[in-house]
CSV table of C-alpha atoms and ligand atoms in Angstrom, one decimal:
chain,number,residue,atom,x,y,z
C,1,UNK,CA,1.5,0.9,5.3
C,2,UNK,CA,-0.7,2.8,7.6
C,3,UNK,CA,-2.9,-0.7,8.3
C,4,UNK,CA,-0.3,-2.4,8.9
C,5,UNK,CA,0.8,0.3,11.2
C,6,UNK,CA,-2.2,0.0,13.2
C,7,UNK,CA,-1.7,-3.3,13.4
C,8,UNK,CA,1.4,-3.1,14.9
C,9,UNK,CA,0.5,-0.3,17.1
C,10,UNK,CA,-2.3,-2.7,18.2
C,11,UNK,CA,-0.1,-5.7,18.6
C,12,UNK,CA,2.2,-3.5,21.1
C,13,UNK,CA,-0.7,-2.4,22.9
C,14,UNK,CA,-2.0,-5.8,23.6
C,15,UNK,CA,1.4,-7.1,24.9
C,16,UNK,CA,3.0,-4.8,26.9
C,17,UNK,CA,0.1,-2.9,28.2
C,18,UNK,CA,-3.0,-5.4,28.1
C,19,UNK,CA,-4.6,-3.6,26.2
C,20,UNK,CA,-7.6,-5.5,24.1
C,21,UNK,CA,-10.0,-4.5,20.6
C,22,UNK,CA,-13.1,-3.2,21.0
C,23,UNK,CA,-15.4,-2.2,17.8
C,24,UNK,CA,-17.7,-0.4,20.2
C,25,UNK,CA,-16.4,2.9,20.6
C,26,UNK,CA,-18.1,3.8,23.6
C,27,UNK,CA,-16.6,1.5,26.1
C,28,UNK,CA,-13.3,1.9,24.6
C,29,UNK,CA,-10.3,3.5,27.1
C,30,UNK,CA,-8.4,4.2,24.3
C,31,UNK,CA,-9.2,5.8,20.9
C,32,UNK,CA,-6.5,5.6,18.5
C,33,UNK,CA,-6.9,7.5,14.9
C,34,UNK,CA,-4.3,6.8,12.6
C,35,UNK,CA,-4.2,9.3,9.9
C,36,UNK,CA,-2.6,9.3,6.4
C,37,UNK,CA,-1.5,13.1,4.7
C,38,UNK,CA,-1.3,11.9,1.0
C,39,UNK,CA,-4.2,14.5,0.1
C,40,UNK,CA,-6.4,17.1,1.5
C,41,UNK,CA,-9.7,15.8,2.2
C,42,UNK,CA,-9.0,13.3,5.0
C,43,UNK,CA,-6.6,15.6,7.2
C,44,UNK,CA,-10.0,17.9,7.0
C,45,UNK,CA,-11.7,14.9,8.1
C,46,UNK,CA,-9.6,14.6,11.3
C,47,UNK,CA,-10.9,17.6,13.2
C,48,UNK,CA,-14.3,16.9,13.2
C,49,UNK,CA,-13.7,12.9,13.7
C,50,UNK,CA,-11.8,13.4,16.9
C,51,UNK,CA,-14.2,15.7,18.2
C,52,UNK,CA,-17.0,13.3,17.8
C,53,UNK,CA,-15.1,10.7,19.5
C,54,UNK,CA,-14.4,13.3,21.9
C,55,UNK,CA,-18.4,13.7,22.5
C,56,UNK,CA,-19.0,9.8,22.2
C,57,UNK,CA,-15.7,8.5,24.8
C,58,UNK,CA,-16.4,7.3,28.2
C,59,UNK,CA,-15.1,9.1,31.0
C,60,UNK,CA,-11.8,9.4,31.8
C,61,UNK,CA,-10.9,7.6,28.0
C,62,UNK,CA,-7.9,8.4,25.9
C,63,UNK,CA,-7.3,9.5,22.5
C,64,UNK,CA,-4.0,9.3,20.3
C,65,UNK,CA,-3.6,10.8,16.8
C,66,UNK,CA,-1.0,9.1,15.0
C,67,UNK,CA,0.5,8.6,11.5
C,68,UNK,CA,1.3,10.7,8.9
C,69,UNK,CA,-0.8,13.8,9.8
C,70,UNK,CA,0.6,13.5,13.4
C,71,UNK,CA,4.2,14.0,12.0
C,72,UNK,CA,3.1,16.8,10.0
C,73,UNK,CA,0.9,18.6,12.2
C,74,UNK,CA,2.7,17.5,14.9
C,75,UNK,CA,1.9,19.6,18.6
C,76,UNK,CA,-0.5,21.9,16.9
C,77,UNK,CA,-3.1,18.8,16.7
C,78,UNK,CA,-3.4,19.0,20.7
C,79,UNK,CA,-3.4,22.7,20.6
C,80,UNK,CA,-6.3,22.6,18.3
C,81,UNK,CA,-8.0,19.7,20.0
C,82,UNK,CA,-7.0,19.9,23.1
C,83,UNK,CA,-8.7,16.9,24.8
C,84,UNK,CA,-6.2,14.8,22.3
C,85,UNK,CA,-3.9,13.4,24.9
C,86,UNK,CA,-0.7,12.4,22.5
C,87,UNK,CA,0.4,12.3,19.0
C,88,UNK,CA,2.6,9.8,17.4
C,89,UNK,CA,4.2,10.2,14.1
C,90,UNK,CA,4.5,7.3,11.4
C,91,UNK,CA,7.7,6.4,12.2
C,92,UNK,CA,7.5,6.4,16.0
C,93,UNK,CA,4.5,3.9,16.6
C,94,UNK,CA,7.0,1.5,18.6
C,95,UNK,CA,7.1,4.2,21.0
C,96,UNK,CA,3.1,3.7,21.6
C,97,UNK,CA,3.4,1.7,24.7
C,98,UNK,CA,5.5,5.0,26.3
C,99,UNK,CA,3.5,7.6,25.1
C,100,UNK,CA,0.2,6.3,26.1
C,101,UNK,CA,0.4,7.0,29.5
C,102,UNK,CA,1.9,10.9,29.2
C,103,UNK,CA,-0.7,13.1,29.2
C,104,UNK,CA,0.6,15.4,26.3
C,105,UNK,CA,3.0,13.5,24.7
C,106,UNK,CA,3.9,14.3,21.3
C,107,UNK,CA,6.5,12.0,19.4
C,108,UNK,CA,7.3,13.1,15.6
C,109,UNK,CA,11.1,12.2,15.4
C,110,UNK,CA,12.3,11.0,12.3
C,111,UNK,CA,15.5,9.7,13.4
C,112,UNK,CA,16.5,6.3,13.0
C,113,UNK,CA,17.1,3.3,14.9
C,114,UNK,CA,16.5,-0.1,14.0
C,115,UNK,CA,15.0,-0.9,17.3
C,116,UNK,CA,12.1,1.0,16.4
C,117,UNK,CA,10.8,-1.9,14.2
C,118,UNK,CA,11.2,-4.6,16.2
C,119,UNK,CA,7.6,-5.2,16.9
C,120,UNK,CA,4.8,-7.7,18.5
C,121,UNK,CA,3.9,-10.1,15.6
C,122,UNK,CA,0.9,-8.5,14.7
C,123,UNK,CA,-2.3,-10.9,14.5
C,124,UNK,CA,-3.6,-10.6,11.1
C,125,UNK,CA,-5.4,-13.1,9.4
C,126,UNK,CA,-3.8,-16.1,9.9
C,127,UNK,CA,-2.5,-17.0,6.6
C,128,UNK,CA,-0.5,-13.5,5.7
C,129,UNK,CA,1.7,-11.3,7.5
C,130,UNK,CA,2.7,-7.8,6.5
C,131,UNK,CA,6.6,-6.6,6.9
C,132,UNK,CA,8.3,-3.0,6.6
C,133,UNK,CA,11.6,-3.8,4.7
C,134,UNK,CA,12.2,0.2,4.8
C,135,UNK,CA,11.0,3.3,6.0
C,136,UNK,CA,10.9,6.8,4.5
C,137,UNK,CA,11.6,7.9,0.8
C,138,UNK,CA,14.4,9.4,-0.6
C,139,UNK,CA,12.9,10.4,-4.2
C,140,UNK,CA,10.9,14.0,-4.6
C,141,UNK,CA,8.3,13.5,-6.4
C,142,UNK,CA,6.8,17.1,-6.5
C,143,UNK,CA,3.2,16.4,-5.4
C,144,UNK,CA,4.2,14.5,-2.2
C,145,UNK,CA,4.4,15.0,1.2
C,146,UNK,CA,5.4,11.6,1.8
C,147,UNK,CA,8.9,12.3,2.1
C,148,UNK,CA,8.4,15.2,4.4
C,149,UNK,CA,6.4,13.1,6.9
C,150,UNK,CA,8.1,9.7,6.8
C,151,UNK,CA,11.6,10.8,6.7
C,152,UNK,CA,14.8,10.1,4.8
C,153,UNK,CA,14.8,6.4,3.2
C,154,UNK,CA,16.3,3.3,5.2
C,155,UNK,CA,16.2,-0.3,4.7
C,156,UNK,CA,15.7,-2.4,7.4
C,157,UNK,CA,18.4,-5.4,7.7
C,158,UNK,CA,17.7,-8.3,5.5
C,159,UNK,CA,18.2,-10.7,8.5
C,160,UNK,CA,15.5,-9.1,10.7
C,161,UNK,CA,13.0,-9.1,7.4
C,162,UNK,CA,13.5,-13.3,7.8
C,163,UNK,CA,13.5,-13.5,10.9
C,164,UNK,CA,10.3,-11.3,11.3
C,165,UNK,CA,8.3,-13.4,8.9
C,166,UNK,CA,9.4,-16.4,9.6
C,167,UNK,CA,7.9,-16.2,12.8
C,168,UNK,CA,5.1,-15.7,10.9
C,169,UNK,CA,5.3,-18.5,9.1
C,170,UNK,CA,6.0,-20.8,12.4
C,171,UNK,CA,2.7,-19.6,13.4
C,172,UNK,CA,0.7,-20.7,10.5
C,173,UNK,CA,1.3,-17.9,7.3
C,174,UNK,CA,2.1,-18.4,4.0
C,175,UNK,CA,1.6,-15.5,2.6
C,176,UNK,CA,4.1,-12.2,3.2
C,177,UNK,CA,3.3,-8.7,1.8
C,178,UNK,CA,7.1,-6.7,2.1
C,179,UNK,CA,6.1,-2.7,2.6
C,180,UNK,CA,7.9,0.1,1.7
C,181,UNK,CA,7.2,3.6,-0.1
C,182,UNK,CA,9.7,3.0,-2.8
C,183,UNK,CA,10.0,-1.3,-2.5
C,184,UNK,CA,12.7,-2.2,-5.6
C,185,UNK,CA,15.6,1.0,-3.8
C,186,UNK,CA,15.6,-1.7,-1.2
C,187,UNK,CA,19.4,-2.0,0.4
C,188,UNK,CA,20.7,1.3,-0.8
C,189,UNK,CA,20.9,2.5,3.2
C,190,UNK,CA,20.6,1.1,6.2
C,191,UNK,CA,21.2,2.0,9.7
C,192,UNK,CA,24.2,0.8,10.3
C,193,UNK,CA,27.3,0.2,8.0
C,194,UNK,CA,27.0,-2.7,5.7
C,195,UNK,CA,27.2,-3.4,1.9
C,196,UNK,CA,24.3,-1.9,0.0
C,197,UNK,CA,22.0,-4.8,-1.0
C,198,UNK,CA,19.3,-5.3,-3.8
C,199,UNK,CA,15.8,-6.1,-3.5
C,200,UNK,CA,15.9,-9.2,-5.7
C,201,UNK,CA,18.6,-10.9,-3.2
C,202,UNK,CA,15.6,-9.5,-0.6
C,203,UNK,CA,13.5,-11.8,-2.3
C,204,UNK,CA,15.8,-14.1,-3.5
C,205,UNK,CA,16.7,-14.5,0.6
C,206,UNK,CA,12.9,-14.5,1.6
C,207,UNK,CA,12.2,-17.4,-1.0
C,208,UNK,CA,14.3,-19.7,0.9
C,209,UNK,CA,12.0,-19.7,4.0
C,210,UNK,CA,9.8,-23.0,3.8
C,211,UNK,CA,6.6,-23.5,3.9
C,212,UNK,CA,6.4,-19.5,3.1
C,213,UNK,CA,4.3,-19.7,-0.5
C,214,UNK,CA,3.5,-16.2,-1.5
C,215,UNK,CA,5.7,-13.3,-1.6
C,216,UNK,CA,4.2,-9.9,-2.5
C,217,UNK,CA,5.2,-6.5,-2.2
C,218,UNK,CA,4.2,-3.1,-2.4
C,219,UNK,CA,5.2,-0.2,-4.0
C,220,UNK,CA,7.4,-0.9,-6.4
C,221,UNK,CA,8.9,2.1,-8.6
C,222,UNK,CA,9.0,1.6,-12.2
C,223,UNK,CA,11.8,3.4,-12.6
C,224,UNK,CA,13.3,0.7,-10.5
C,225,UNK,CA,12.6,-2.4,-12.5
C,226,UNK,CA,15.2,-3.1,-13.9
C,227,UNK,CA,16.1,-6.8,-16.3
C,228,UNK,CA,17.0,-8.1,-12.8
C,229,UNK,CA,14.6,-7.7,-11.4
C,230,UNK,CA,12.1,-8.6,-14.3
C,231,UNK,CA,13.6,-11.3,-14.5
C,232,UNK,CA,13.5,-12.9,-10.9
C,233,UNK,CA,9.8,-11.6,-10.7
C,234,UNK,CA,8.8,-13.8,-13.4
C,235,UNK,CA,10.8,-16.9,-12.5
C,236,UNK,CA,10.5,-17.0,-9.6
C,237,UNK,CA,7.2,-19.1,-8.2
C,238,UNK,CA,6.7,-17.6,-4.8
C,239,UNK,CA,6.4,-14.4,-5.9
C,240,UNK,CA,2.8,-13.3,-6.6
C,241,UNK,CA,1.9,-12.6,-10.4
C,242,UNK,CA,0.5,-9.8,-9.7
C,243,UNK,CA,2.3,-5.9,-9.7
C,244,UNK,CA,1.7,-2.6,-8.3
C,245,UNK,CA,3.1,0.0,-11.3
C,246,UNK,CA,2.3,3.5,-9.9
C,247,UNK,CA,1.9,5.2,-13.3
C,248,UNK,CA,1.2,8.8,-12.4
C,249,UNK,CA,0.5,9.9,-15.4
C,250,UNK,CA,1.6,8.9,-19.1
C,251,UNK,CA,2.6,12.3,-20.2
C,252,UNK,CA,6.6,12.1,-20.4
C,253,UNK,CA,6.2,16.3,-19.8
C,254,UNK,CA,4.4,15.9,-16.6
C,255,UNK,CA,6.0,13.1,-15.5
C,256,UNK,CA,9.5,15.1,-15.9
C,257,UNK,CA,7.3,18.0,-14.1
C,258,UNK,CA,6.7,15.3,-11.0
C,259,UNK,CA,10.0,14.3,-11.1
C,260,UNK,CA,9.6,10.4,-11.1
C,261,UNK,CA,12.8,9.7,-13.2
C,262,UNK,CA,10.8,7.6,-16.2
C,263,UNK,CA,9.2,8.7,-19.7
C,264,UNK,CA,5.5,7.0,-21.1
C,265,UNK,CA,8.1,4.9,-23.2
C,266,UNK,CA,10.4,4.0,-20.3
C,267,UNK,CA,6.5,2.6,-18.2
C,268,UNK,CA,5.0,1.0,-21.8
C,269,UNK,CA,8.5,-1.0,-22.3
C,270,UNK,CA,8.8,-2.3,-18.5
C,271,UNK,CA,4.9,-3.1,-18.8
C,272,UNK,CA,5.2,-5.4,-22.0
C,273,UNK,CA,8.4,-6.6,-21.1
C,274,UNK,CA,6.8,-8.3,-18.0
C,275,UNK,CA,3.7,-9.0,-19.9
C,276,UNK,CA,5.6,-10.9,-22.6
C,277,UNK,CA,7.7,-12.8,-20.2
C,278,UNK,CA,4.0,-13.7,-17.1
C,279,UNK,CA,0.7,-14.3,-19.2
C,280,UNK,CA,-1.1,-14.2,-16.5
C,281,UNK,CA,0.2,-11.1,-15.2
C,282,UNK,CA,-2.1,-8.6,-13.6
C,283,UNK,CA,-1.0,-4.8,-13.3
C,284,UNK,CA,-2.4,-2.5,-10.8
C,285,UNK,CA,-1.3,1.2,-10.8
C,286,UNK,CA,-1.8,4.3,-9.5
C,287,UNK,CA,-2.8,7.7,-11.6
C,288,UNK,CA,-3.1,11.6,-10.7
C,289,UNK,CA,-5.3,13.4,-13.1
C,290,UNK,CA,-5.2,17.5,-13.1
C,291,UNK,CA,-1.2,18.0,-12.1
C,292,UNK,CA,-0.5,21.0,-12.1
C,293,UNK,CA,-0.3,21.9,-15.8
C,294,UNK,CA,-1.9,19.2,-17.3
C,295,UNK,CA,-3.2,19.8,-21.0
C,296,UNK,CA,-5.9,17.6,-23.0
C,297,UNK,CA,-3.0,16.5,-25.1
C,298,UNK,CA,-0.5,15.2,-21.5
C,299,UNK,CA,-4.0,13.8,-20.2
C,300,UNK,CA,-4.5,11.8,-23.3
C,301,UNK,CA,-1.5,10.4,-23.0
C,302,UNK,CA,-2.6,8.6,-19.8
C,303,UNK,CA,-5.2,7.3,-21.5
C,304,UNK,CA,-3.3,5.8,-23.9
C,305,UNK,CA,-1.8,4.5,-21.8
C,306,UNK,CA,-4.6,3.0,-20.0
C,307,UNK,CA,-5.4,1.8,-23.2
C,308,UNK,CA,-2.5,0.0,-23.7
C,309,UNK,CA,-1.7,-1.6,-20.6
C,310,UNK,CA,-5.3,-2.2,-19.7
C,311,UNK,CA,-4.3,-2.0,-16.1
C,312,UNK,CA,-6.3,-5.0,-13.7
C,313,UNK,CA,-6.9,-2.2,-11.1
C,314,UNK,CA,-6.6,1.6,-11.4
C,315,UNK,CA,-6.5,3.5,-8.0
C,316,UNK,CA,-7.4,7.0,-9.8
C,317,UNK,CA,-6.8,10.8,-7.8
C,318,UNK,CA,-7.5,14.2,-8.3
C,319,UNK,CA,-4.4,16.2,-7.6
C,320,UNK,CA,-4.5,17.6,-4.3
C,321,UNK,CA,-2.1,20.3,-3.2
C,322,UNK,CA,0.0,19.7,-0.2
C,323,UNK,CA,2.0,21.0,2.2
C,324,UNK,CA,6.4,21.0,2.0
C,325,UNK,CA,5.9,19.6,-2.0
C,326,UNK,CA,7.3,21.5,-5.4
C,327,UNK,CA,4.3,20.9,-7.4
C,328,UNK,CA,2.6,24.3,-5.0
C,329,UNK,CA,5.4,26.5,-7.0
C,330,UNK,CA,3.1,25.3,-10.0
C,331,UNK,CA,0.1,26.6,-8.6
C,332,UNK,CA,-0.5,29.3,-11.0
C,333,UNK,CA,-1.3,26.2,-13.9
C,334,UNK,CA,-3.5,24.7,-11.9
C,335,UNK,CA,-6.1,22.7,-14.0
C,336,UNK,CA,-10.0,23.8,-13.0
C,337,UNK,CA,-11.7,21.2,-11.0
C,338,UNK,CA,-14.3,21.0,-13.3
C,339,UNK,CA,-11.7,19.7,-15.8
C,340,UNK,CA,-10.0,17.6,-12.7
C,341,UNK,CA,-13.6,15.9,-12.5
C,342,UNK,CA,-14.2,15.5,-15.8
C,343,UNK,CA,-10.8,13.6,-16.4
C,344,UNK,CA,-11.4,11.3,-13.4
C,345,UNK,CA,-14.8,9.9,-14.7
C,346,UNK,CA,-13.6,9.2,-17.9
C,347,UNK,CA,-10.7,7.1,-16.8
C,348,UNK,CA,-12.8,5.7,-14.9
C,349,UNK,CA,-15.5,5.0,-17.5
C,350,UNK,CA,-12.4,3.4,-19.7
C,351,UNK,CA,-11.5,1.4,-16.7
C,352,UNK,CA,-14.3,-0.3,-16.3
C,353,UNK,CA,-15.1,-1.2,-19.9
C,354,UNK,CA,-11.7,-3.1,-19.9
C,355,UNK,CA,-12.8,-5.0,-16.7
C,356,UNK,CA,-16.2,-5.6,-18.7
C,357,UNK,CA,-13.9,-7.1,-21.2
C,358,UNK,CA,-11.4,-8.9,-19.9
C,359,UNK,CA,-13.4,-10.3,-16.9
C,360,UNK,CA,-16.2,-12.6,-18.8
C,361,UNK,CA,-13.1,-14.5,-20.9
C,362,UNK,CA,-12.2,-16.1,-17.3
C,363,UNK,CA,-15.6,-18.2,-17.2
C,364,UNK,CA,-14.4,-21.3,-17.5
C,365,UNK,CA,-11.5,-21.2,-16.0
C,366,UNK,CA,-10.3,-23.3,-13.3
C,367,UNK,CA,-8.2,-21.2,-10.6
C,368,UNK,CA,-5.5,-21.8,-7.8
C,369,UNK,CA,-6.8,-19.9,-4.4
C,370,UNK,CA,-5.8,-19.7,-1.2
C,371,UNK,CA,-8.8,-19.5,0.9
C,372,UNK,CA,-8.7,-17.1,3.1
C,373,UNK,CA,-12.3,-16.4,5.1
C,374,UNK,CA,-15.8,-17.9,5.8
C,375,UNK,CA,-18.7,-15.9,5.4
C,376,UNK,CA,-21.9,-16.2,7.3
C,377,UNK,CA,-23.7,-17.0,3.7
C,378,UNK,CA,-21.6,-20.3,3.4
C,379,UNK,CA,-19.3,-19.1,0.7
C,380,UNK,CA,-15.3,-18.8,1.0
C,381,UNK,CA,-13.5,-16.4,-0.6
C,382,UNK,CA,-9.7,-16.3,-0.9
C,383,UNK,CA,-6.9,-15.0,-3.5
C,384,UNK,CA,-5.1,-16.7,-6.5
C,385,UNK,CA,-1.8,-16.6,-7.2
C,386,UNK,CA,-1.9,-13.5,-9.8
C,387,UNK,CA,-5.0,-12.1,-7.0
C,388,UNK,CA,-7.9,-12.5,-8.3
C,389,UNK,CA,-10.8,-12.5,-5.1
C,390,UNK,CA,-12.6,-15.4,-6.0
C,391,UNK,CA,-15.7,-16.6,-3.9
C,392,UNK,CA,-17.6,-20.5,-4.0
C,393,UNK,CA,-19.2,-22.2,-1.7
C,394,UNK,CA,-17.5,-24.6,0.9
C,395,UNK,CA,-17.0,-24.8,4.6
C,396,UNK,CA,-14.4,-24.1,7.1
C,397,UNK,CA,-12.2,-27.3,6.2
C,398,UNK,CA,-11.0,-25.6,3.3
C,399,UNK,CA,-9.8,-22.6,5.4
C,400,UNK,CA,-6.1,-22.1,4.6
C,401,UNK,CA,-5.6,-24.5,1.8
C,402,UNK,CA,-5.2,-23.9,-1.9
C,403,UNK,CA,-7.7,-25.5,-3.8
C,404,UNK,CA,-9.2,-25.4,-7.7
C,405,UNK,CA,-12.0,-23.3,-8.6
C,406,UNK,CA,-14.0,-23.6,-11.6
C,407,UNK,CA,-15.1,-19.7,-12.5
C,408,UNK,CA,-18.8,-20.0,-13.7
C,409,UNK,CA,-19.5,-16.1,-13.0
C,410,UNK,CA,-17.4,-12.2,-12.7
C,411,UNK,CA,-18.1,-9.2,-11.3
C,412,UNK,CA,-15.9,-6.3,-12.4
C,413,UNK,CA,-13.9,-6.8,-9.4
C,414,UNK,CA,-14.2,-10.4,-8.3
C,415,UNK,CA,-14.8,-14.1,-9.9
C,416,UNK,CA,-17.6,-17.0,-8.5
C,417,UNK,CA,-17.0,-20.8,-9.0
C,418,UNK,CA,-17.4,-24.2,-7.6
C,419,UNK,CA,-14.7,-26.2,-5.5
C,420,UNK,CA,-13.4,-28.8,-7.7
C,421,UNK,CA,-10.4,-30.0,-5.9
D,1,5AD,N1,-2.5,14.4,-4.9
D,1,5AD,C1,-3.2,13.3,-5.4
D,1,5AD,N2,-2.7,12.1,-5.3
D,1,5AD,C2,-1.6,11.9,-4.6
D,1,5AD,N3,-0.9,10.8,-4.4
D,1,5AD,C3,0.2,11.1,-3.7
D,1,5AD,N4,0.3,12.4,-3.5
D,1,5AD,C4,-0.8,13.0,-4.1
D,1,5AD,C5,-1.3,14.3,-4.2
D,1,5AD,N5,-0.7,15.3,-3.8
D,1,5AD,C6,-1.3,9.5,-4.9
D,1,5AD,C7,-0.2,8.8,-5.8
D,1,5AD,C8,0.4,7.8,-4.9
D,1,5AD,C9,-0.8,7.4,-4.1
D,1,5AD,C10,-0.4,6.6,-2.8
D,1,5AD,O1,-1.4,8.6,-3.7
D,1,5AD,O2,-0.9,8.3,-6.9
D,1,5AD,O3,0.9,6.7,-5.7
D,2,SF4,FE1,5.9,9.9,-2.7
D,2,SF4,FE2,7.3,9.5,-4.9
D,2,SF4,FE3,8.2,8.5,-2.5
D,2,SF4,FE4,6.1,7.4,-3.7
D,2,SF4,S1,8.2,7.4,-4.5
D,2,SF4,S2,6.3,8.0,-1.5
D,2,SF4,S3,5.1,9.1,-4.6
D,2,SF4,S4,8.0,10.7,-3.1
C-alpha cells in the first residue's frame, strides 16, 4: 500500500505542480520519505534518515514525512526535526500538492471523503496498475497499529474502482493489483449511502473490463473467505492463482489472544479447500513468531502448519510492540528475544527446505508469463499466471506479451527457461 502510495503521491506531484524524479538526492527540491509503523525498527530508522537527508539537501530543498508514522507521530515529527517542512498522514496524500508549499503543514485527518482518492494515474510499469478499493481497517487485531493510523474502514465505490483501472487499461495494462488492509470486507461501508456490496461482485464487475487479463489482490483475511468467494477465485480465469493468506500464527490460543476471528482448523480447511479445487495454486502468508505468550507447544503449531500448507512464500516477523494496540496489556508474557530469534530461523530453515523441494519438480515445465522487463544482460523476466518470476533470454519484442517458457533451472525464489512460443 505504502508503494503504491508513493506512487500516487508522485503522480500528483508531477501534474499539478511539475514536479519531476530524481534518484540523485542531492539535486532534488523535494525529499519525500514515506514511512510505514507496522513495527519498531523502521520508525527508529526515520530520525536518523531525515537527518542525513537533512545534511545531504541542496539549499533551500524540501522535506515531507508521510505515511503511517506521520499519522501517528503526527506534529511531534517537526518538533523533533525541525528542518522537516510538512507531514502527511496515509490517508491524506491527495492533499500533497497543498501541503507542499506550507512551510509547517501537518495533515493527519482520518476523515473521509471519497475525493481524496481520486488521483493522477500513477505511471507504473506499463503493464500493471495498482488500485485502493478501501481504506482503513475496522478489525483489532491486538498487535496492530494499523487501525490506529489508517482509520476506520471504507470501501471506495465500485464504479470509481472500474473507472480507475480502466484507464489503465486504455493506456496499455493488463494487469490490476486491488489494495486494501482487509481486501475480501470489501462493500461493507462506503462513504455515502448505498447497498453494502461483496468483494466477489468487486471482482466479478472488474472481470468484465476487456483487454484487463489479471486480477490480483492483496490482503485478503482468511476469516473472510468464504464458499463464495472460493469459489469465484478458482473459476474464475482473470484472477491470479496465486493468494496472500496472512496466517499469524497456527496456535488457535494465540490467534483468539490476537483476535483474528479464525482457529488453525478454520486456516487448514480454507487452505485445502482452495488447494483441492486450483492445483496450481500458490499460497503466500504472513506469520508473527514470539506474541506475547507464545509457548513451544502454540509455536509448534505454526509449524505444523507450515508443514502442512507448505506456504510458496512466507513473510516471517518477530513480534514488535507498538503503540494504541491490546497485545502491550500482554507485556508481562512477553517471550525472550533470544527465544523470538530462535523461532524465526527455524521457520525459516523449514521454509526453505520446502522451496528446495518443491522448486526442482518445475524443471520441465513449460510456463505462461507475462513479460514484464529487459535487463541489461539480455534476459526478460516477467510473472506467470499463479506468479512465479521467471527469467530467459529474449529481446524487447516480447515486452508485454505472454509467451511459453520451458523451465530448465530454479532458484529458491525464481525459475530460468528458454522462449518457446
Ligand atoms: N509485530 C510484528 N509483525 C507485525 N505485523 C503487523 N503488526 C506487527 C507487529 N506488531 C505483521 C503482520 C502483518 C504484516 C503486514 O506485518 O504479519 O500481516
Ligand atoms: Fe492490522 Fe488485522 Fe487490520 Fe490486518 S486485519 S491491518 S493485521 S488490524
Amino acid at each position: 500500500m505504502n508503494d503504491t502510495d508513493s506512487k500516487h503521491i508522485q503522480a500528483e506531484l508531477e501534474k499539478h505542480k511539475d514536479y519531476t524524479k530524481t534518484d540523485k538526492l542531492e539535486e532534488a527540491d523535494l525529499i519525500i520519505i514515506n514511512t510505514c509503523s507496522v513495527r519498531e525498527k523502521p520508525v527508529q530508522k526515520l530520525f536518523s534518515e531525515i537527518g542525513q537527508f537533512n545534511k545531504k539537501k541542496k539549499d533551500g530543498a524540501k522535506i515531507g514525512v508521510c505515511g503511517c508514522t506521520a499519522s501517528h507521530l503526527g506534529n511531534d515529527i517537526i518538533k523533533r526535526a525541525p528542518y522537516v517542512d510538512f507531514v502527511l498522514g496515509a490517508r491524506n496524500i491527495s492533499k500533497i500538492k497543498d501541503v507542499v508549499d506550507i512551510k509547517g503543514a501537518v495533515e493527519i485527518s482520518i476523515e473521509n471523503d471519497d475525493s481524496n482518492y481520486e488521483f493522477a494515474t500513477p505511471s507504473t510499469n506499463n503493464y500493471r496498475t495498482s488500485v485502493n478499493i478501501s481504506v482503513g481497517c475496522d478489525k483489532e487485531c491486538t498487535y496492530c497499529i494499523v487501525p490506529s493510523t489508517r482509520g476506520e474502514e471504507i470501501s471506495i465505490p465500485p464504479e470509481m474502482i472500474v473507472t480507475q483501472i480502466q484507464k489503465a487499461v486504455d493506456t496499455g495494462a493488463v494487469e490490476v493489483m486491488l489494495l486494501g488492509q482487509n481486501v475480501n470486507s470489501y462493500g461493507k461501508r462506503f462513504s455515502d449511502k448505498r447497498a453494502k456490496y461483496s468483494f466477489t461482485k468487486l471482482l466479478q464487475d472488474i472481470s468484465k473490463i476487456e483487454k484487463l487479463e489479471r486480477i490480483r489482490f492483496t490482503s485478503p483475511h482468511p476469516l473472510h473467505m468464504d464458499d463464495e468467494f472460493i469459489e469465484e477465485f478458482a473459476k474464475n480465469p482473470k484472477i491470479s492463482k496465486c493468494i496472500h493468506m496472512p496466517l499469524q500464527s497456527g496456535s488457535t490460543s494465540i490467534l483468539k489472544a490476537m483476535k483474528r476471528g479464525y482457529t488453525k482448523d478454520w486456516f487448514l480447511n480454507r487452505a485445502f479447500k482452495l488447494r483441492e479445487l486450483i492445483p496450481e495454486l500458490r499460497i503466500t502468508t504472513d506469520i508473527i513468531v514470539a506474541f506475547p505468550g507464545e509457548s513451544d507447544e502454540d509455536f509448534n503449531d505454526t509449524l505444523d502448519v507450515v508443514n502442512q500448507v507448505k506456504f510458496d512464500q512466507i513473510f516471517n516477523f518477530k513480534y514488535s510492540a507498538r503503540p494504541n494496540t491490546k497485545a502491550l496489556e500482554l507485556s508481562d508474557f512477553e517471550v525472550p528475544n533470544d527465544i523470538g530469534s530462535a523461532r524465526l530461523e527455524e521457520l525459516i530453515e523449514i521454509h526453505k527446505r520446502h522451496l528446495e523441494q518443491s522448486m526442482p519438480k518445475m524443471i520441465g515445465e513449460t510456463v505462461n508469463v507475462l513479460v514484464e522487463s529487459l535487463k541489461p544482460n539480455g534476459e526478460v523476466s516477467g510473472y506467470t499466471d499463479n506468479y512465479f518470476l521467471v527469467f530467459a533470454k529474449g529481446s524487447d519484442e516480447l515486452l508485454g506479451k505472454f509467451v511459453d517458457i520451458k523451465i530448465n533451472e530454479v532458484t529458491r525464489t525464481s525459475l530460468k527457461g528458454v522462449v518457446v512460443a
